[in-house]
Amino acid sequence: MQIDLAQAVTAETKAQAAALARATAIKTDCRTRILAVGSEATQMNIAQAGIVFTAAVLDGAPRTVALAASGLIEGDLELAQGWKAWVAAMQAECRRAIEAGDDPVWPEVPEDVAGLAARF
């Protein structure tokens, strides 16, 4: 009887599989948490509003007119920047936790940022 050692599962192979499964679980958790605050459609709506606002301003519209045309209100542009910063912080924590091998400590979503997402 011959034993095919190519079929053997080593400790290293098991560790690699476990690390991949763990990284996938953390990435999925990160994505789920982000989408719980703002779905992909919500994120696209916010981005589109920013584009409409910018286009209106570049066309010479007053700020108030550009805000109205885009569906944004005063302060929303700063909140959109806060959204982007929070998503970046979530992604950074995801990468850190995977590399460090410990549990992620997810940053809290700023309340006003969640409010912006809820409106869109």
PDB file of C-alpha atoms in Angstrom:
ATOM      1  CA  MET A   1       0.000   0.000   0.000  1.00  0.00           C
ATOM      2  CA  GLN A   2       1.305   3.407  -0.977  1.00  0.00           C
ATOM      3  CA  ILE A   3       0.402   6.615   0.786  1.00  0.00           C
ATOM      4  CA  ASP A   4      -0.045   9.636  -1.442  1.00  0.00           C
ATOM      5  CA  LEU A   5       1.600  12.401   0.574  1.00  0.00           C
ATOM      6  CA  ALA A   6       0.358  15.010  -1.928  1.00  0.00           C
ATOM      7  CA  GLN A   7      -3.087  14.497  -0.400  1.00  0.00           C
ATOM      8  CA  ALA A   8      -1.868  15.067   3.156  1.00  0.00           C
ATOM      9  CA  VAL A   9      -3.277  18.049   5.001  1.00  0.00           C
ATOM     10  CA  THR A  10      -0.536  19.806   6.904  1.00  0.00           C
ATOM     11  CA  ALA A  11      -0.819  22.084   9.894  1.00  0.00           C
ATOM     12  CA  GLU A  12       0.329  24.921   7.664  1.00  0.00           C
ATOM     13  CA  THR A  13      -2.464  24.219   5.160  1.00  0.00           C
ATOM     14  CA  LYS A  14      -5.009  24.164   7.978  1.00  0.00           C
ATOM     15  CA  ALA A  15      -3.656  27.436   9.383  1.00  0.00           C
ATOM     16  CA  GLN A  16      -3.811  29.094   5.960  1.00  0.00           C
ATOM     17  CA  ALA A  17      -7.395  27.941   5.455  1.00  0.00           C
ATOM     18  CA  ALA A  18      -8.377  29.178   8.916  1.00  0.00           C
ATOM     19  CA  ALA A  19      -6.709  32.562   8.296  1.00  0.00           C
ATOM     20  CA  LEU A  20      -8.495  32.919   4.962  1.00  0.00           C
ATOM     21  CA  ALA A  21     -11.848  32.020   6.528  1.00  0.00           C
ATOM     22  CA  ARG A  22     -11.251  34.496   9.365  1.00  0.00           C
ATOM     23  CA  ALA A  23     -10.260  37.295   6.970  1.00  0.00           C
ATOM     24  CA  THR A  24     -13.330  36.616   4.837  1.00  0.00           C
ATOM     25  CA  ALA A  25     -15.583  36.717   7.906  1.00  0.00           C
ATOM     26  CA  ILE A  26     -14.111  40.032   9.072  1.00  0.00           C
ATOM     27  CA  LYS A  27     -14.436  41.575   5.590  1.00  0.00           C
ATOM     28  CA  THR A  28     -18.044  40.381   5.387  1.00  0.00           C
ATOM     29  CA  ASP A  29     -18.790  41.842   8.827  1.00  0.00           C
ATOM     30  CA  CYS A  30     -17.244  45.172   7.810  1.00  0.00           C
ATOM     31  CA  ARG A  31     -19.284  45.324   4.607  1.00  0.00           C
ATOM     32  CA  THR A  32     -22.474  44.334   6.433  1.00  0.00           C
ATOM     33  CA  ARG A  33     -21.961  47.066   9.040  1.00  0.00           C
ATOM     34  CA  ILE A  34     -21.350  49.721   6.386  1.00  0.00           C
ATOM     35  CA  LEU A  35     -24.364  48.658   4.331  1.00  0.00           C
ATOM     36  CA  ALA A  36     -26.535  48.636   7.470  1.00  0.00           C
ATOM     37  CA  VAL A  37     -25.947  52.389   7.691  1.00  0.00           C
ATOM     38  CA  GLY A  38     -26.121  53.163   3.986  1.00  0.00           C
ATOM     39  CA  SER A  39     -27.092  50.684   1.292  1.00  0.00           C
ATOM     40  CA  GLU A  40     -25.327  50.752  -2.050  1.00  0.00           C
ATOM     41  CA  ALA A  41     -28.325  52.645  -3.460  1.00  0.00           C
ATOM     42  CA  THR A  42     -28.090  55.184  -0.626  1.00  0.00           C
ATOM     43  CA  GLN A  43     -24.389  55.661  -1.268  1.00  0.00           C
ATOM     44  CA  MET A  44     -25.023  56.168  -4.990  1.00  0.00           C
ATOM     45  CA  ASN A  45     -27.800  58.680  -4.230  1.00  0.00           C
ATOM     46  CA  ILE A  46     -25.504  60.702  -1.979  1.00  0.00           C
ATOM     47  CA  ALA A  47     -22.739  60.632  -4.587  1.00  0.00           C
ATOM     48  CA  GLN A  48     -25.184  61.673  -7.320  1.00  0.00           C
ATOM     49  CA  ALA A  49     -26.438  64.548  -5.180  1.00  0.00           C
ATOM     50  CA  GLY A  50     -22.845  65.722  -4.795  1.00  0.00           C
ATOM     51  CA  ILE A  51     -22.348  65.562  -8.550  1.00  0.00           C
ATOM     52  CA  VAL A  52     -25.546  67.528  -9.225  1.00  0.00           C
ATOM     53  CA  PHE A  53     -24.537  70.127  -6.628  1.00  0.00           C
ATOM     54  CA  THR A  54     -21.050  70.499  -8.111  1.00  0.00           C
ATOM     55  CA  ALA A  55     -22.379  70.742 -11.660  1.00  0.00           C
ATOM     56  CA  ALA A  56     -24.848  73.439 -10.636  1.00  0.00           C
ATOM     57  CA  VAL A  57     -22.137  75.455  -8.874  1.00  0.00           C
ATOM     58  CA  LEU A  58     -19.807  75.114 -11.863  1.00  0.00           C
ATOM     59  CA  ASP A  59     -22.630  76.344 -14.080  1.00  0.00           C
ATOM     60  CA  GLY A  60     -22.832  79.467 -11.925  1.00  0.00           C
ATOM     61  CA  ALA A  61     -25.863  78.656  -9.791  1.00  0.00           C
ATOM     62  CA  PRO A  62     -25.929  80.212  -6.328  1.00  0.00           C
ATOM     63  CA  ARG A  63     -25.214  77.788  -3.486  1.00  0.00           C
ATOM     64  CA  THR A  64     -28.825  77.753  -2.321  1.00  0.00           C
ATOM     65  CA  VAL A  65     -30.040  76.877  -5.821  1.00  0.00           C
ATOM     66  CA  ALA A  66     -27.376  74.173  -6.189  1.00  0.00           C
ATOM     67  CA  LEU A  67     -28.363  72.663  -2.835  1.00  0.00           C
ATOM     68  CA  ALA A  68     -32.033  72.642  -3.805  1.00  0.00           C
ATOM     69  CA  ALA A  69     -31.295  71.104  -7.215  1.00  0.00           C
ATOM     70  CA  SER A  70     -29.264  68.325  -5.621  1.00  0.00           C
ATOM     71  CA  GLY A  71     -31.595  67.527  -2.745  1.00  0.00           C
ATOM     72  CA  LEU A  72     -28.894  68.427  -0.256  1.00  0.00           C
ATOM     73  CA  ILE A  73     -29.251  70.819   2.639  1.00  0.00           C
ATOM     74  CA  GLU A  74     -26.664  73.057   4.238  1.00  0.00           C
ATOM     75  CA  GLY A  75     -24.058  70.923   6.013  1.00  0.00           C
ATOM     76  CA  ASP A  76     -24.647  67.776   3.931  1.00  0.00           C
ATOM     77  CA  LEU A  77     -21.394  68.124   2.001  1.00  0.00           C
ATOM     78  CA  GLU A  78     -19.459  68.005   5.266  1.00  0.00           C
ATOM     79  CA  LEU A  79     -21.527  65.005   6.382  1.00  0.00           C
ATOM     80  CA  ALA A  80     -20.716  63.255   3.094  1.00  0.00           C
ATOM     81  CA  GLN A  81     -17.044  63.801   3.882  1.00  0.00           C
ATOM     82  CA  GLY A  82     -17.731  62.344   7.339  1.00  0.00           C
ATOM     83  CA  TRP A  83     -19.350  59.326   5.690  1.00  0.00           C
ATOM     84  CA  LYS A  84     -16.260  58.787   3.545  1.00  0.00           C
ATOM     85  CA  ALA A  85     -13.969  59.140   6.564  1.00  0.00           C
ATOM     86  CA  TRP A  86     -16.036  56.637   8.585  1.00  0.00           C
ATOM     87  CA  VAL A  87     -16.008  54.080   5.743  1.00  0.00           C
ATOM     88  CA  ALA A  88     -12.233  54.524   5.431  1.00  0.00           C
ATOM     89  CA  ALA A  89     -11.873  54.002   9.196  1.00  0.00           C
ATOM     90  CA  MET A  90     -13.996  50.847   8.991  1.00  0.00           C
ATOM     91  CA  GLN A  91     -11.841  49.489   6.178  1.00  0.00           C
ATOM     92  CA  ALA A  92      -8.637  50.366   8.029  1.00  0.00           C
ATOM     93  CA  GLU A  93      -9.891  48.552  11.138  1.00  0.00           C
ATOM     94  CA  CYS A  94     -10.813  45.556   8.996  1.00  0.00           C
ATOM     95  CA  ARG A  95      -7.273  45.370   7.595  1.00  0.00           C
ATOM     96  CA  ARG A  96      -5.713  45.952  11.016  1.00  0.00           C
ATOM     97  CA  ALA A  97      -7.711  43.184  12.688  1.00  0.00           C
ATOM     98  CA  ILE A  98      -6.890  40.718   9.916  1.00  0.00           C
ATOM     99  CA  GLU A  99      -3.175  41.502  10.096  1.00  0.00           C
ATOM    100  CA  ALA A 100      -3.038  41.556  13.906  1.00  0.00           C
ATOM    101  CA  GLY A 101      -5.093  38.400  14.322  1.00  0.00           C
ATOM    102  CA  ASP A 102      -7.394  39.939  16.892  1.00  0.00           C
ATOM    103  CA  ASP A 103     -11.015  41.037  16.941  1.00  0.00           C
ATOM    104  CA  PRO A 104     -11.912  44.273  15.182  1.00  0.00           C
ATOM    105  CA  VAL A 105     -12.924  47.279  17.225  1.00  0.00           C
ATOM    106  CA  TRP A 106     -15.317  48.940  14.819  1.00  0.00           C
ATOM    107  CA  PRO A 107     -15.477  52.753  14.876  1.00  0.00           C
ATOM    108  CA  GLU A 108     -18.856  54.196  15.786  1.00  0.00           C
ATOM    109  CA  VAL A 109     -20.752  55.765  12.938  1.00  0.00           C
ATOM    110  CA  PRO A 110     -21.176  59.491  13.593  1.00  0.00           C
ATOM    111  CA  GLU A 111     -24.845  60.184  14.369  1.00  0.00           C
ATOM    112  CA  ASP A 112     -25.159  62.987  11.815  1.00  0.00           C
ATOM    113  CA  VAL A 113     -23.608  60.767   9.130  1.00  0.00           C
ATOM    114  CA  ALA A 114     -26.206  58.084   9.841  1.00  0.00           C
ATOM    115  CA  GLY A 115     -28.862  60.786   9.574  1.00  0.00           C
ATOM    116  CA  LEU A 116     -27.609  61.794   6.134  1.00  0.00           C
ATOM    117  CA  ALA A 117     -27.745  58.191   4.961  1.00  0.00           C
ATOM    118  CA  ALA A 118     -31.263  57.824   6.339  1.00  0.00           C
ATOM    119  CA  ARG A 119     -32.435  60.803   4.287  1.00  0.00           C
ATOM    120  CA  PHE A 120     -31.115  59.334   1.040  1.00  0.00           C
TER     121      PHE A 120
END
